[in-house]
Amino acid sequence: MTVTGPDFLALQVRDLAKSAEFYEETIGLTRAPAGPPGAVVFATSPIPFAVREPLPDIDLDSVDRPGIGVALWFNCDDAQSLHDRLVESGVEILRSPARSPFGLTFTFVDPEGYAVTMHDAR
């Protein structure tokens, strides 16, 4: 048995349409041509990313912020420009842009309350 690492990431969300629109329109991801029922999959690389309806036993309203303890990072080609666009759109920024070994990084809050970090080094 060999485990090779993550090959799919999904966030469970209360409002699938709102989250899908945010990641597509505000963040700039492209929807994949197909996905399972109750989910919107994006054509991210190297690992596909999705937002999906919660599983039956998940109560997202029972936590202050979903995903506590999980670090979700996305690579982008210009973190500063994306940061500025998110600020103009009224998106909450948890950590302002700062230089790091991963390039310029910043963290924002998505519509469901997940903390997402962007960086621009490959």
CSV table of C-alpha atoms in Angstrom, one decimal:
chain,number,residue,atom,x,y,z
A,1,MET,CA,0.0,0.0,0.0
A,2,THR,CA,1.4,3.4,-1.0
A,3,VAL,CA,-0.2,6.7,-0.1
A,4,THR,CA,0.9,9.5,-2.5
A,5,GLY,CA,-0.7,12.5,-0.9
A,6,PRO,CA,-3.7,14.7,-1.2
A,7,ASP,CA,-5.5,14.6,-4.6
A,8,PHE,CA,-8.8,16.4,-3.9
A,9,LEU,CA,-9.8,19.2,-1.5
A,10,ALA,CA,-13.3,20.3,-0.8
A,11,LEU,CA,-14.9,22.8,1.7
A,12,GLN,CA,-18.4,22.0,3.0
A,13,VAL,CA,-20.5,25.1,2.8
A,14,ARG,CA,-24.0,26.3,3.9
A,15,ASP,CA,-24.7,28.2,0.7
A,16,LEU,CA,-23.3,26.4,-2.3
A,17,ALA,CA,-24.3,29.0,-4.9
A,18,LYS,CA,-22.8,31.9,-3.0
A,19,SER,CA,-19.5,30.1,-2.3
A,20,ALA,CA,-19.2,28.9,-5.9
A,21,GLU,CA,-19.8,32.4,-7.2
A,22,PHE,CA,-17.3,33.8,-4.7
A,23,TYR,CA,-14.5,31.4,-5.8
A,24,GLU,CA,-15.4,31.9,-9.5
A,25,GLU,CA,-16.1,35.6,-9.7
A,26,THR,CA,-14.1,37.1,-6.8
A,27,ILE,CA,-11.1,34.7,-6.6
A,28,GLY,CA,-11.1,33.9,-10.4
A,29,LEU,CA,-11.2,30.1,-10.4
A,30,THR,CA,-12.6,28.3,-13.4
A,31,ARG,CA,-15.3,25.7,-12.9
A,32,ALA,CA,-14.5,22.2,-14.0
A,33,PRO,CA,-16.7,20.8,-16.8
A,34,ALA,CA,-18.3,18.2,-14.4
A,35,GLY,CA,-18.6,17.4,-10.8
A,36,PRO,CA,-20.7,15.3,-8.4
A,37,PRO,CA,-24.2,16.3,-7.3
A,38,GLY,CA,-24.2,18.9,-4.6
A,39,ALA,CA,-20.7,20.2,-5.4
A,40,VAL,CA,-19.0,22.7,-7.6
A,41,VAL,CA,-15.5,21.6,-8.7
A,42,PHE,CA,-12.9,24.0,-10.0
A,43,ALA,CA,-10.2,23.2,-12.5
A,44,THR,CA,-7.3,24.0,-10.1
A,45,SER,CA,-3.9,22.4,-10.5
A,46,PRO,CA,-2.2,20.2,-9.3
A,47,ILE,CA,-5.1,19.4,-7.0
A,48,PRO,CA,-8.8,19.9,-7.8
A,49,PHE,CA,-10.7,22.1,-5.3
A,50,ALA,CA,-14.4,22.1,-4.7
A,51,VAL,CA,-17.2,23.6,-2.6
A,52,ARG,CA,-19.9,21.2,-1.6
A,53,GLU,CA,-23.0,20.9,0.4
A,54,PRO,CA,-22.4,19.5,3.9
A,55,LEU,CA,-22.5,15.8,4.6
A,56,PRO,CA,-25.6,14.8,6.5
A,57,ASP,CA,-23.9,14.6,9.9
A,58,ILE,CA,-22.0,18.0,9.6
A,59,ASP,CA,-23.5,21.1,11.4
A,60,LEU,CA,-21.5,24.1,10.2
A,61,ASP,CA,-23.5,26.3,12.5
A,62,SER,CA,-22.1,24.5,15.6
A,63,VAL,CA,-18.6,26.0,15.2
A,64,ASP,CA,-17.3,29.6,15.4
A,65,ARG,CA,-15.2,29.3,12.2
A,66,PRO,CA,-15.2,26.2,10.0
A,67,GLY,CA,-11.8,24.6,9.3
A,68,ILE,CA,-10.0,25.6,12.5
A,69,GLY,CA,-6.7,23.8,12.5
A,70,VAL,CA,-6.5,23.3,8.8
A,71,ALA,CA,-4.2,25.5,6.6
A,72,LEU,CA,-5.6,25.9,3.1
A,73,TRP,CA,-3.2,27.7,0.8
A,74,PHE,CA,-3.6,28.6,-2.9
A,75,ASN,CA,-0.9,29.8,-5.3
A,76,CYS,CA,-1.6,32.8,-7.5
A,77,ASP,CA,0.5,34.8,-9.9
A,78,ASP,CA,0.0,38.2,-8.1
A,79,ALA,CA,-0.9,38.0,-4.5
A,80,GLN,CA,-0.8,41.8,-4.0
A,81,SER,CA,-3.3,42.5,-6.9
A,82,LEU,CA,-5.6,39.8,-5.6
A,83,HIS,CA,-5.4,41.2,-2.1
A,84,ASP,CA,-6.2,44.7,-3.3
A,85,ARG,CA,-9.2,43.4,-5.3
A,86,LEU,CA,-10.5,41.5,-2.3
A,87,VAL,CA,-10.2,44.6,-0.1
A,88,GLU,CA,-12.1,46.6,-2.7
A,89,SER,CA,-14.8,43.9,-2.7
A,90,GLY,CA,-15.2,44.1,1.1
A,91,VAL,CA,-13.6,40.7,1.8
A,92,GLU,CA,-12.3,40.4,5.4
A,93,ILE,CA,-8.5,40.1,5.5
A,94,LEU,CA,-7.1,38.2,8.5
A,95,ARG,CA,-3.4,38.7,7.7
A,96,SER,CA,-2.1,41.5,5.6
A,97,PRO,CA,0.4,40.8,2.7
A,98,ALA,CA,3.8,40.0,4.0
A,99,ARG,CA,7.0,38.5,2.5
A,100,SER,CA,7.7,34.9,3.4
A,101,PRO,CA,9.6,31.9,2.0
A,102,PHE,CA,6.5,31.3,-0.1
A,103,GLY,CA,6.5,34.8,-1.7
A,104,LEU,CA,4.0,37.4,-0.7
A,105,THR,CA,1.3,35.9,1.4
A,106,PHE,CA,-2.0,37.1,2.9
A,107,THR,CA,-5.0,35.4,4.5
A,108,PHE,CA,-8.7,36.2,3.9
A,109,VAL,CA,-12.0,34.9,5.1
A,110,ASP,CA,-14.3,33.3,2.5
A,111,PRO,CA,-18.1,33.7,2.7
A,112,GLU,CA,-18.5,30.6,4.9
A,113,GLY,CA,-15.8,31.8,7.4
A,114,TYR,CA,-12.9,29.6,6.2
A,115,ALA,CA,-9.5,31.2,6.4
A,116,VAL,CA,-7.7,30.9,3.1
A,117,THR,CA,-4.1,31.9,2.5
A,118,MET,CA,-2.8,33.1,-0.9
A,119,HIS,CA,0.9,33.2,-1.9
A,120,ASP,CA,2.7,34.0,-5.1
A,121,ALA,CA,5.9,31.9,-5.1
A,122,ARG,CA,6.1,28.6,-7.0
